[in-house]
């Protein structure tokens, strides 16, 4: 089994980079645009004990994992965890070596139970507004990462937990997964992107039903409606997600970033504008060393060695 080693390099630069931002109440910054393998895992320092940033090494170098670890609250997102999530994704955003990110949980039978309602009960209306804005902008940061993101869902992904998964590019769940947006039962609505991202995945009518009723669905139903990419036997979501991450990690990293941009931005445009965007993204790949390496590897019948150049 691999040895966990502490990464000596400080990530304080990420904190300095954000220190000039305006702040919300409770020091929330405004938005700017376990599974252990035989390989070494490198642990990054974290602002929160409930969020761990891990970087796989050796042949899996380029894969990073954000691990949720707040078992006493079923990974409910309180202020401390939210700051930890923001810090982790800002670190990934500024790391040019990261090629694909996974979000997983170390808590059995739960991905994320949503917002911490015990903390919420003690907040004023103004504090709730600031918290939800910060949560929404953090999930938007996940969505706007240039690299692919994969949510690894075992057990419950409810409310803000499902909204976090919706902000990822891909979702892999176990058969034991339980997904839902129960906010209307609390006389509120999904406020961290759920009302917008869910219908874009499953269609307007299905999204309305799930949000209006607050109904919870199992993994197989999530797969049939297109909410997740794969539903695998319970306990096997992480190996499946790692398999996909490895496939992505082998591809040209600049090409992956351009493909994500072309798809995400193109879907928000008319077809003519989207095709212009595709051309722009393609042109950015023509003078890269990776493109030449891909052609050379094909001619020499070997696996390409891409460096992101």
PDB file of C-alpha atoms in Angstrom:
ATOM      1  CA  UNK A   1       0.000   0.000   0.000  1.00  0.00           C
ATOM      2  CA  UNK A   2       1.313   3.410  -0.857  1.00  0.00           C
ATOM      3  CA  UNK A   3       2.761   5.709   1.709  1.00  0.00           C
ATOM      4  CA  UNK A   4       1.077   9.059   2.236  1.00  0.00           C
ATOM      5  CA  UNK A   5       3.612  11.829   2.170  1.00  0.00           C
ATOM      6  CA  UNK A   6       3.096  15.417   3.156  1.00  0.00           C
ATOM      7  CA  UNK A   7       3.707  17.955   0.458  1.00  0.00           C
ATOM      8  CA  UNK A   8       6.241  20.439   1.777  1.00  0.00           C
ATOM      9  CA  UNK A   9       5.427  23.113  -0.727  1.00  0.00           C
ATOM     10  CA  UNK A  10       3.201  25.746   0.846  1.00  0.00           C
ATOM     11  CA  UNK A  11      -0.025  26.745  -0.836  1.00  0.00           C
ATOM     12  CA  UNK A  12      -0.049  30.065   0.961  1.00  0.00           C
ATOM     13  CA  UNK A  13       0.326  31.734  -2.423  1.00  0.00           C
ATOM     14  CA  UNK A  14      -3.307  30.903  -3.130  1.00  0.00           C
ATOM     15  CA  UNK A  15      -4.386  32.761  -0.001  1.00  0.00           C
ATOM     16  CA  UNK A  16      -2.262  35.755  -0.916  1.00  0.00           C
ATOM     17  CA  UNK A  17      -3.678  35.759  -4.422  1.00  0.00           C
ATOM     18  CA  UNK A  18      -7.219  36.112  -3.066  1.00  0.00           C
ATOM     19  CA  UNK A  19      -6.471  38.485  -0.168  1.00  0.00           C
ATOM     20  CA  UNK A  20      -7.322  41.626  -2.121  1.00  0.00           C
ATOM     21  CA  UNK A  21     -10.876  40.534  -2.849  1.00  0.00           C
ATOM     22  CA  UNK A  22     -13.877  42.212  -1.279  1.00  0.00           C
ATOM     23  CA  UNK A  23     -15.509  40.087   1.403  1.00  0.00           C
ATOM     24  CA  UNK A  24     -19.011  39.084   2.363  1.00  0.00           C
ATOM     25  CA  UNK A  25     -20.135  38.969   5.991  1.00  0.00           C
ATOM     26  CA  UNK A  26     -18.454  36.062   7.854  1.00  0.00           C
ATOM     27  CA  UNK A  27     -15.315  36.610   5.711  1.00  0.00           C
ATOM     28  CA  UNK A  28     -16.716  34.931   2.606  1.00  0.00           C
ATOM     29  CA  UNK A  29     -14.695  36.099  -0.434  1.00  0.00           C
ATOM     30  CA  UNK A  30     -16.600  37.133  -3.521  1.00  0.00           C
ATOM     31  CA  UNK A  31     -16.540  34.937  -6.638  1.00  0.00           C
ATOM     32  CA  UNK A  32     -13.711  35.050  -9.129  1.00  0.00           C
ATOM     33  CA  UNK A  33     -14.023  33.875 -12.419  1.00  0.00           C
ATOM     34  CA  UNK A  34      -9.834   6.717  -0.689  1.00  0.00           C
ATOM     35  CA  UNK A  35      -9.337   5.367  -2.876  1.00  0.00           C
ATOM     36  CA  UNK A  36      -5.656   4.550  -2.325  1.00  0.00           C
ATOM     37  CA  UNK A  37      -3.780   3.109  -5.269  1.00  0.00           C
ATOM     38  CA  UNK A  38      -0.353   1.529  -5.377  1.00  0.00           C
ATOM     39  CA  UNK A  39       0.865   4.994  -6.268  1.00  0.00           C
ATOM     40  CA  UNK A  40       1.877   7.656  -3.810  1.00  0.00           C
ATOM     41  CA  UNK A  41      -0.725  10.173  -2.706  1.00  0.00           C
ATOM     42  CA  UNK A  42       0.511  13.653  -1.905  1.00  0.00           C
ATOM     43  CA  UNK A  43      -1.498  15.571   0.675  1.00  0.00           C
ATOM     44  CA  UNK A  44      -1.874  19.329   0.367  1.00  0.00           C
ATOM     45  CA  UNK A  45      -2.301  21.599   3.390  1.00  0.00           C
ATOM     46  CA  UNK A  46      -5.944  22.569   3.839  1.00  0.00           C
ATOM     47  CA  UNK A  47      -7.875  25.394   5.465  1.00  0.00           C
ATOM     48  CA  UNK A  48     -10.378  22.830   6.760  1.00  0.00           C
ATOM     49  CA  UNK A  49      -9.953  19.461   8.416  1.00  0.00           C
ATOM     50  CA  UNK A  50     -13.102  18.301   6.616  1.00  0.00           C
ATOM     51  CA  UNK A  51     -11.697  18.855   3.092  1.00  0.00           C
ATOM     52  CA  UNK A  52      -8.524  17.167   1.868  1.00  0.00           C
ATOM     53  CA  UNK A  53      -6.774  17.842  -1.425  1.00  0.00           C
ATOM     54  CA  UNK A  54      -4.797  14.901  -2.746  1.00  0.00           C
ATOM     55  CA  UNK A  55      -2.580  14.692  -5.785  1.00  0.00           C
ATOM     56  CA  UNK A  56      -1.834  11.292  -7.246  1.00  0.00           C
ATOM     57  CA  UNK A  57       1.713  10.741  -8.444  1.00  0.00           C
ATOM     58  CA  UNK A  58       3.771   8.422 -10.633  1.00  0.00           C
ATOM     59  CA  UNK A  59       1.764   7.339 -13.702  1.00  0.00           C
ATOM     60  CA  UNK A  60      -1.343   9.014 -12.231  1.00  0.00           C
ATOM     61  CA  UNK A  61       0.346  12.399 -11.915  1.00  0.00           C
ATOM     62  CA  UNK A  62      -2.126  15.036 -13.076  1.00  0.00           C
ATOM     63  CA  UNK A  63      -5.114  13.508 -11.261  1.00  0.00           C
ATOM     64  CA  UNK A  64      -6.195  15.441  -8.178  1.00  0.00           C
ATOM     65  CA  UNK A  65      -8.865  14.497  -5.667  1.00  0.00           C
ATOM     66  CA  UNK A  66     -10.908  16.628  -3.299  1.00  0.00           C
ATOM     67  CA  UNK A  67     -12.065  14.411  -0.451  1.00  0.00           C
ATOM     68  CA  UNK A  68     -14.942  15.309   1.869  1.00  0.00           C
ATOM     69  CA  UNK A  69     -14.403  14.106   5.437  1.00  0.00           C
ATOM     70  CA  UNK A  70     -16.918  15.355   7.993  1.00  0.00           C
ATOM     71  CA  UNK A  71     -18.451  12.119   9.301  1.00  0.00           C
ATOM     72  CA  UNK A  72     -20.146  13.630  12.352  1.00  0.00           C
ATOM     73  CA  UNK A  73     -22.368  15.744  10.075  1.00  0.00           C
ATOM     74  CA  UNK A  74     -22.638  13.420   7.050  1.00  0.00           C
ATOM     75  CA  UNK A  75     -20.477  15.893   5.121  1.00  0.00           C
ATOM     76  CA  UNK A  76     -23.029  18.680   5.570  1.00  0.00           C
ATOM     77  CA  UNK A  77     -21.519  21.896   4.220  1.00  0.00           C
ATOM     78  CA  UNK A  78     -20.968  24.303   7.082  1.00  0.00           C
ATOM     79  CA  UNK A  79     -18.937  27.500   6.986  1.00  0.00           C
ATOM     80  CA  UNK A  80     -15.650  25.717   7.703  1.00  0.00           C
ATOM     81  CA  UNK A  81     -16.145  23.069   5.019  1.00  0.00           C
ATOM     82  CA  UNK A  82     -17.272  25.671   2.504  1.00  0.00           C
ATOM     83  CA  UNK A  83     -14.101  27.698   3.011  1.00  0.00           C
ATOM     84  CA  UNK A  84     -12.094  24.475   2.677  1.00  0.00           C
ATOM     85  CA  UNK A  85     -13.843  23.621  -0.597  1.00  0.00           C
ATOM     86  CA  UNK A  86     -13.193  27.087  -1.980  1.00  0.00           C
ATOM     87  CA  UNK A  87      -9.520  26.929  -1.017  1.00  0.00           C
ATOM     88  CA  UNK A  88      -9.103  23.473  -2.588  1.00  0.00           C
ATOM     89  CA  UNK A  89     -10.638  24.467  -5.918  1.00  0.00           C
ATOM     90  CA  UNK A  90      -8.724  27.738  -6.058  1.00  0.00           C
ATOM     91  CA  UNK A  91      -5.542  25.693  -5.577  1.00  0.00           C
ATOM     92  CA  UNK A  92      -6.547  23.387  -8.432  1.00  0.00           C
ATOM     93  CA  UNK A  93      -7.497  26.351 -10.622  1.00  0.00           C
ATOM     94  CA  UNK A  94      -4.011  27.837 -10.307  1.00  0.00           C
ATOM     95  CA  UNK A  95      -2.135  24.531 -10.736  1.00  0.00           C
ATOM     96  CA  UNK A  96      -1.045  24.047 -14.346  1.00  0.00           C
ATOM     97  CA  UNK A  97      -0.085  20.409 -13.660  1.00  0.00           C
ATOM     98  CA  UNK A  98      -3.654  19.358 -12.762  1.00  0.00           C
ATOM     99  CA  UNK A  99      -5.417  17.586 -15.643  1.00  0.00           C
ATOM    100  CA  UNK A 100      -8.535  16.051 -14.079  1.00  0.00           C
ATOM    101  CA  UNK A 101     -10.194  16.430 -10.660  1.00  0.00           C
ATOM    102  CA  UNK A 102     -12.362  14.042  -8.664  1.00  0.00           C
ATOM    103  CA  UNK A 103     -14.670  14.918  -5.763  1.00  0.00           C
ATOM    104  CA  UNK A 104     -15.262  12.035  -3.381  1.00  0.00           C
ATOM    105  CA  UNK A 105     -16.226  11.242   0.204  1.00  0.00           C
ATOM    106  CA  UNK A 106     -14.431   9.229   2.867  1.00  0.00           C
ATOM    107  CA  UNK A 107     -17.660   8.942   4.878  1.00  0.00           C
ATOM    108  CA  UNK A 108     -19.451   5.607   4.307  1.00  0.00           C
ATOM    109  CA  UNK A 109     -22.870   5.734   2.616  1.00  0.00           C
ATOM    110  CA  UNK A 110     -22.841   9.495   2.075  1.00  0.00           C
ATOM    111  CA  UNK A 111     -21.447  11.857  -0.538  1.00  0.00           C
ATOM    112  CA  UNK A 112     -22.791  15.088   0.928  1.00  0.00           C
ATOM    113  CA  UNK A 113     -25.997  15.693   2.919  1.00  0.00           C
ATOM    114  CA  UNK A 114     -26.264  19.317   1.745  1.00  0.00           C
ATOM    115  CA  UNK A 115     -26.068  22.509   3.761  1.00  0.00           C
ATOM    116  CA  UNK A 116     -25.523  22.321   7.507  1.00  0.00           C
ATOM    117  CA  UNK A 117     -29.038  23.151   8.750  1.00  0.00           C
ATOM    118  CA  UNK A 118     -27.888  23.302  12.385  1.00  0.00           C
ATOM    119  CA  UNK A 119     -25.636  26.209  11.458  1.00  0.00           C
ATOM    120  CA  UNK A 120     -28.316  27.647   9.170  1.00  0.00           C
ATOM    121  CA  UNK A 121     -30.798  27.815  12.040  1.00  0.00           C
ATOM    122  CA  UNK A 122     -28.505  30.226  13.917  1.00  0.00           C
ATOM    123  CA  UNK A 123     -28.007  32.580  10.949  1.00  0.00           C
ATOM    124  CA  UNK A 124     -29.794  35.831  10.277  1.00  0.00           C
ATOM    125  CA  UNK A 125     -31.503  36.288   6.907  1.00  0.00           C
ATOM    126  CA  UNK A 126     -28.557  38.428   5.788  1.00  0.00           C
ATOM    127  CA  UNK A 127     -26.063  35.745   6.817  1.00  0.00           C
ATOM    128  CA  UNK A 128     -28.057  33.062   4.993  1.00  0.00           C
ATOM    129  CA  UNK A 129     -28.027  35.240   1.862  1.00  0.00           C
ATOM    130  CA  UNK A 130     -24.247  35.643   2.056  1.00  0.00           C
ATOM    131  CA  UNK A 131     -23.732  31.935   2.701  1.00  0.00           C
ATOM    132  CA  UNK A 132     -25.879  30.857  -0.271  1.00  0.00           C
ATOM    133  CA  UNK A 133     -24.166  33.384  -2.567  1.00  0.00           C
ATOM    134  CA  UNK A 134     -20.770  32.034  -1.528  1.00  0.00           C
ATOM    135  CA  UNK A 135     -21.923  28.441  -1.985  1.00  0.00           C
ATOM    136  CA  UNK A 136     -23.298  29.256  -5.449  1.00  0.00           C
ATOM    137  CA  UNK A 137     -20.105  31.009  -6.522  1.00  0.00           C
ATOM    138  CA  UNK A 138     -17.979  28.126  -5.224  1.00  0.00           C
ATOM    139  CA  UNK A 139     -19.956  25.637  -7.300  1.00  0.00           C
ATOM    140  CA  UNK A 140     -19.630  27.981 -10.286  1.00  0.00           C
ATOM    141  CA  UNK A 141     -15.869  27.920  -9.713  1.00  0.00           C
ATOM    142  CA  UNK A 142     -15.977  24.117  -9.948  1.00  0.00           C
ATOM    143  CA  UNK A 143     -17.977  24.329 -13.173  1.00  0.00           C
ATOM    144  CA  UNK A 144     -15.583  26.897 -14.649  1.00  0.00           C
ATOM    145  CA  UNK A 145     -12.402  24.935 -13.965  1.00  0.00           C
ATOM    146  CA  UNK A 146     -10.607  24.362 -17.261  1.00  0.00           C
ATOM    147  CA  UNK A 147     -10.019  20.692 -16.468  1.00  0.00           C
ATOM    148  CA  UNK A 148     -12.661  17.930 -16.329  1.00  0.00           C
ATOM    149  CA  UNK A 149     -14.270  17.236 -12.952  1.00  0.00           C
ATOM    150  CA  UNK A 150     -15.841  13.977 -11.775  1.00  0.00           C
ATOM    151  CA  UNK A 151     -18.240  13.593  -8.826  1.00  0.00           C
ATOM    152  CA  UNK A 152     -17.918  10.195  -7.117  1.00  0.00           C
ATOM    153  CA  UNK A 153     -21.263   9.513  -5.438  1.00  0.00           C
ATOM    154  CA  UNK A 154     -21.764   6.695  -2.939  1.00  0.00           C
ATOM    155  CA  UNK A 155     -24.831   7.081  -0.727  1.00  0.00           C
ATOM    156  CA  UNK A 156     -26.694  10.334  -0.180  1.00  0.00           C
ATOM    157  CA  UNK A 157     -26.197  13.404  -2.368  1.00  0.00           C
ATOM    158  CA  UNK A 158     -28.941  15.756  -1.262  1.00  0.00           C
ATOM    159  CA  UNK A 159     -29.590  19.482  -1.599  1.00  0.00           C
ATOM    160  CA  UNK A 160     -26.285  21.292  -1.846  1.00  0.00           C
ATOM    161  CA  UNK A 161     -24.526  17.929  -2.129  1.00  0.00           C
ATOM    162  CA  UNK A 162     -26.345  17.182  -5.369  1.00  0.00           C
ATOM    163  CA  UNK A 163     -25.834  20.769  -6.535  1.00  0.00           C
ATOM    164  CA  UNK A 164     -22.082  20.285  -6.070  1.00  0.00           C
ATOM    165  CA  UNK A 165     -22.242  17.108  -8.166  1.00  0.00           C
ATOM    166  CA  UNK A 166     -24.271  18.946 -10.822  1.00  0.00           C
ATOM    167  CA  UNK A 167     -21.460  21.495 -11.153  1.00  0.00           C
ATOM    168  CA  UNK A 168     -19.084  18.697 -12.209  1.00  0.00           C
ATOM    169  CA  UNK A 169     -18.624  17.530 -15.786  1.00  0.00           C
ATOM    170  CA  UNK A 170     -19.256  13.851 -15.022  1.00  0.00           C
ATOM    171  CA  UNK A 171     -21.063  11.969 -12.249  1.00  0.00           C
ATOM    172  CA  UNK A 172     -20.448   8.346 -11.261  1.00  0.00           C
ATOM    173  CA  UNK A 173     -22.698   6.774  -8.630  1.00  0.00           C
ATOM    174  CA  UNK A 174     -23.100   3.493  -6.812  1.00  0.00           C
ATOM    175  CA  UNK A 175     -26.372   1.581  -6.780  1.00  0.00           C
ATOM    176  CA  UNK A 176     -26.841   2.708  -3.185  1.00  0.00           C
ATOM    177  CA  UNK A 177     -26.847   6.384  -4.178  1.00  0.00           C
ATOM    178  CA  UNK A 178     -29.772   8.527  -3.108  1.00  0.00           C
ATOM    179  CA  UNK A 179     -30.084  11.832  -4.959  1.00  0.00           C
ATOM    180  CA  UNK A 180     -32.513  14.674  -4.522  1.00  0.00           C
ATOM    181  CA  UNK A 181     -33.226  18.371  -4.084  1.00  0.00           C
ATOM    182  CA  UNK A 182     -35.544  18.488  -1.026  1.00  0.00           C
ATOM    183  CA  UNK A 183     -35.431  22.269  -0.516  1.00  0.00           C
ATOM    184  CA  UNK A 184     -39.099  22.965  -1.283  1.00  0.00           C
ATOM    185  CA  UNK A 185     -39.951  20.866   1.773  1.00  0.00           C
ATOM    186  CA  UNK A 186     -38.144  23.536   3.808  1.00  0.00           C
ATOM    187  CA  UNK A 187     -40.053  26.318   2.029  1.00  0.00           C
ATOM    188  CA  UNK A 188     -37.001  27.384  -0.010  1.00  0.00           C
ATOM    189  CA  UNK A 189     -35.615  26.478  -3.440  1.00  0.00           C
ATOM    190  CA  UNK A 190     -32.287  25.004  -4.531  1.00  0.00           C
ATOM    191  CA  UNK A 191     -30.166  28.157  -4.436  1.00  0.00           C
ATOM    192  CA  UNK A 192     -26.699  26.990  -5.463  1.00  0.00           C
ATOM    193  CA  UNK A 193     -27.376  26.234  -9.109  1.00  0.00           C
ATOM    194  CA  UNK A 194     -29.861  23.380  -8.824  1.00  0.00           C
ATOM    195  CA  UNK A 195     -32.736  25.129 -10.598  1.00  0.00           C
ATOM    196  CA  UNK A 196     -30.462  25.858 -13.575  1.00  0.00           C
ATOM    197  CA  UNK A 197     -28.096  22.893 -13.888  1.00  0.00           C
ATOM    198  CA  UNK A 198     -30.626  20.114 -13.269  1.00  0.00           C
ATOM    199  CA  UNK A 199     -32.959  21.020 -16.185  1.00  0.00           C
ATOM    200  CA  UNK A 200     -29.956  21.380 -18.479  1.00  0.00           C
ATOM    201  CA  UNK A 201     -29.126  17.746 -17.710  1.00  0.00           C
ATOM    202  CA  UNK A 202     -32.489  15.991 -17.466  1.00  0.00           C
ATOM    203  CA  UNK A 203     -34.866  18.397 -19.215  1.00  0.00           C
ATOM    204  CA  UNK A 204     -37.297  20.973 -17.917  1.00  0.00           C
ATOM    205  CA  UNK A 205     -40.244  18.705 -17.134  1.00  0.00           C
ATOM    206  CA  UNK A 206     -38.262  16.091 -15.170  1.00  0.00           C
ATOM    207  CA  UNK A 207     -36.370  18.790 -13.291  1.00  0.00           C
ATOM    208  CA  UNK A 208     -39.601  20.499 -12.313  1.00  0.00           C
ATOM    209  CA  UNK A 209     -41.034  17.267 -10.969  1.00  0.00           C
ATOM    210  CA  UNK A 210     -37.940  16.512  -8.898  1.00  0.00           C
ATOM    211  CA  UNK A 211     -37.745  20.046  -7.482  1.00  0.00           C
ATOM    212  CA  UNK A 212     -41.495  20.569  -6.938  1.00  0.00           C
ATOM    213  CA  UNK A 213     -41.884  17.234  -5.110  1.00  0.00           C
ATOM    214  CA  UNK A 214     -38.443  17.012  -3.506  1.00  0.00           C
ATOM    215  CA  UNK A 215     -38.479  13.350  -4.521  1.00  0.00           C
ATOM    216  CA  UNK A 216     -35.348  11.340  -3.905  1.00  0.00           C
ATOM    217  CA  UNK A 217     -34.198   8.909  -6.570  1.00  0.00           C
ATOM    218  CA  UNK A 218     -31.867   5.917  -6.537  1.00  0.00           C
ATOM    219  CA  UNK A 219     -28.812   5.447  -8.713  1.00  0.00           C
ATOM    220  CA  UNK A 220     -30.504   3.388 -11.433  1.00  0.00           C
ATOM    221  CA  UNK A 221     -33.214   6.028 -11.874  1.00  0.00           C
ATOM    222  CA  UNK A 222     -30.559   8.759 -12.002  1.00  0.00           C
ATOM    223  CA  UNK A 223     -28.838   6.851 -14.799  1.00  0.00           C
ATOM    224  CA  UNK A 224     -32.029   6.344 -16.813  1.00  0.00           C
ATOM    225  CA  UNK A 225     -32.837  10.072 -16.758  1.00  0.00           C
ATOM    226  CA  UNK A 226     -29.299  11.159 -17.629  1.00  0.00           C
ATOM    227  CA  UNK A 227     -28.441  12.635 -14.248  1.00  0.00           C
ATOM    228  CA  UNK A 228     -25.360  10.420 -13.903  1.00  0.00           C
ATOM    229  CA  UNK A 229     -22.997   8.955 -16.492  1.00  0.00           C
ATOM    230  CA  UNK A 230     -22.587   5.564 -14.824  1.00  0.00           C
ATOM    231  CA  UNK A 231     -24.327   3.622 -12.057  1.00  0.00           C
ATOM    232  CA  UNK A 232     -22.149   0.795 -10.755  1.00  0.00           C
ATOM    233  CA  UNK A 233     -22.449  -1.723  -7.893  1.00  0.00           C
ATOM    234  CA  UNK A 234     -22.250  -0.139  -4.443  1.00  0.00           C
ATOM    235  CA  UNK A 235     -18.673   0.571  -3.429  1.00  0.00           C
ATOM    236  CA  UNK A 236     -17.353   0.615  -6.997  1.00  0.00           C
ATOM    237  CA  UNK A 237     -18.002   4.235  -7.931  1.00  0.00           C
ATOM    238  CA  UNK A 238     -14.496   5.357  -6.989  1.00  0.00           C
ATOM    239  CA  UNK A 239     -12.658   2.690  -9.019  1.00  0.00           C
ATOM    240  CA  UNK A 240     -14.872   3.508 -12.009  1.00  0.00           C
ATOM    241  CA  UNK A 241     -14.252   7.243 -11.640  1.00  0.00           C
ATOM    242  CA  UNK A 242     -10.505   6.627 -11.355  1.00  0.00           C
ATOM    243  CA  UNK A 243     -10.628   4.511 -14.502  1.00  0.00           C
ATOM    244  CA  UNK A 244     -12.253   7.382 -16.399  1.00  0.00           C
ATOM    245  CA  UNK A 245      -9.850   9.921 -14.878  1.00  0.00           C
ATOM    246  CA  UNK A 246      -6.929   7.832 -16.097  1.00  0.00           C
ATOM    247  CA  UNK A 247      -8.373   7.706 -19.624  1.00  0.00           C
ATOM    248  CA  UNK A 248      -8.709  11.498 -19.640  1.00  0.00           C
ATOM    249  CA  UNK A 249      -5.239  11.924 -18.140  1.00  0.00           C
ATOM    250  CA  UNK A 250      -3.684  10.123 -21.110  1.00  0.00           C
ATOM    251  CA  UNK A 251      -5.102  12.586 -23.619  1.00  0.00           C
ATOM    252  CA  UNK A 252      -3.642  15.911 -24.723  1.00  0.00           C
ATOM    253  CA  UNK A 253      -4.284  18.284 -21.785  1.00  0.00           C
ATOM    254  CA  UNK A 254      -4.625  21.423 -23.899  1.00  0.00           C
ATOM    255  CA  UNK A 255      -7.044  19.601 -26.201  1.00  0.00           C
ATOM    256  CA  UNK A 256      -9.133  18.519 -23.204  1.00  0.00           C
ATOM    257  CA  UNK A 257      -9.340  22.101 -21.946  1.00  0.00           C
ATOM    258  CA  UNK A 258     -10.297  23.382 -25.394  1.00  0.00           C
ATOM    259  CA  UNK A 259     -12.928  20.644 -25.803  1.00  0.00           C
ATOM    260  CA  UNK A 260     -14.496  21.559 -22.462  1.00  0.00           C
ATOM    261  CA  UNK A 261     -14.552  25.231 -23.372  1.00  0.00           C
ATOM    262  CA  UNK A 262     -16.039  24.574 -26.813  1.00  0.00           C
ATOM    263  CA  UNK A 263     -18.824  22.405 -25.387  1.00  0.00           C
ATOM    264  CA  UNK A 264     -19.700  24.534 -22.361  1.00  0.00           C
ATOM    265  CA  UNK A 265     -19.607  27.922 -24.054  1.00  0.00           C
ATOM    266  CA  UNK A 266     -20.993  26.648 -27.342  1.00  0.00           C
ATOM    267  CA  UNK A 267     -24.157  25.313 -25.716  1.00  0.00           C
ATOM    268  CA  UNK A 268     -24.914  28.830 -24.483  1.00  0.00           C
ATOM    269  CA  UNK A 269     -24.655  30.265 -28.017  1.00  0.00           C
ATOM    270  CA  UNK A 270     -26.442  29.972 -31.343  1.00  0.00           C
ATOM    271  CA  UNK A 271     -25.023  27.392 -33.757  1.00  0.00           C
ATOM    272  CA  UNK A 272     -23.112  29.875 -35.928  1.00  0.00           C
ATOM    273  CA  UNK A 273     -21.403  31.443 -32.932  1.00  0.00           C
ATOM    274  CA  UNK A 274     -20.709  28.016 -31.440  1.00  0.00           C
ATOM    275  CA  UNK A 275     -19.023  26.857 -34.638  1.00  0.00           C
ATOM    276  CA  UNK A 276     -16.882  30.006 -34.638  1.00  0.00           C
ATOM    277  CA  UNK A 277     -15.889  29.146 -31.074  1.00  0.00           C
ATOM    278  CA  UNK A 278     -15.002  25.608 -32.121  1.00  0.00           C
ATOM    279  CA  UNK A 279     -12.757  27.023 -34.862  1.00  0.00           C
ATOM    280  CA  UNK A 280     -11.080  29.347 -32.355  1.00  0.00           C
ATOM    281  CA  UNK A 281     -10.441  26.477 -29.943  1.00  0.00           C
ATOM    282  CA  UNK A 282      -9.082  24.266 -32.722  1.00  0.00           C
ATOM    283  CA  UNK A 283      -6.716  26.990 -33.928  1.00  0.00           C
ATOM    284  CA  UNK A 284      -5.180  27.218 -30.459  1.00  0.00           C
ATOM    285  CA  UNK A 285      -4.034  23.603 -30.816  1.00  0.00           C
ATOM    286  CA  UNK A 286      -2.340  23.865 -34.209  1.00  0.00           C
ATOM    287  CA  UNK A 287       1.020  25.170 -32.994  1.00  0.00           C
ATOM    288  CA  UNK A 288       1.311  22.985 -29.891  1.00  0.00           C
ATOM    289  CA  UNK A 289       4.076  20.444 -29.346  1.00  0.00           C
ATOM    290  CA  UNK A 290       1.436  18.008 -28.154  1.00  0.00           C
ATOM    291  CA  UNK A 291      -0.241  17.965 -31.581  1.00  0.00           C
ATOM    292  CA  UNK A 292       3.050  17.077 -33.239  1.00  0.00           C
ATOM    293  CA  UNK A 293       3.715  14.447 -30.580  1.00  0.00           C
ATOM    294  CA  UNK A 294       0.319  12.873 -31.277  1.00  0.00           C
ATOM    295  CA  UNK A 295       1.087  12.580 -34.985  1.00  0.00           C
ATOM    296  CA  UNK A 296       4.563  11.193 -34.293  1.00  0.00           C
ATOM    297  CA  UNK A 297       3.232   8.616 -31.827  1.00  0.00           C
ATOM    298  CA  UNK A 298       0.599   7.491 -34.339  1.00  0.00           C
ATOM    299  CA  UNK A 299       3.223   7.065 -37.065  1.00  0.00           C
ATOM    300  CA  UNK A 300       5.572   5.199 -34.715  1.00  0.00           C
ATOM    301  CA  UNK A 301       2.774   3.019 -33.263  1.00  0.00           C
ATOM    302  CA  UNK A 302       3.444   4.020 -29.647  1.00  0.00           C
ATOM    303  CA  UNK A 303       1.593   5.780 -26.864  1.00  0.00           C
ATOM    304  CA  UNK A 304       1.968   9.573 -27.016  1.00  0.00           C
ATOM    305  CA  UNK A 305       3.730  11.464 -24.232  1.00  0.00           C
ATOM    306  CA  UNK A 306       1.914  14.746 -23.790  1.00  0.00           C
ATOM    307  CA  UNK A 307       3.392  17.601 -21.753  1.00  0.00           C
ATOM    308  CA  UNK A 308       0.698  20.234 -22.147  1.00  0.00           C
ATOM    309  CA  UNK A 309       2.813  22.356 -24.473  1.00  0.00           C
TER     310      UNK A 309
END
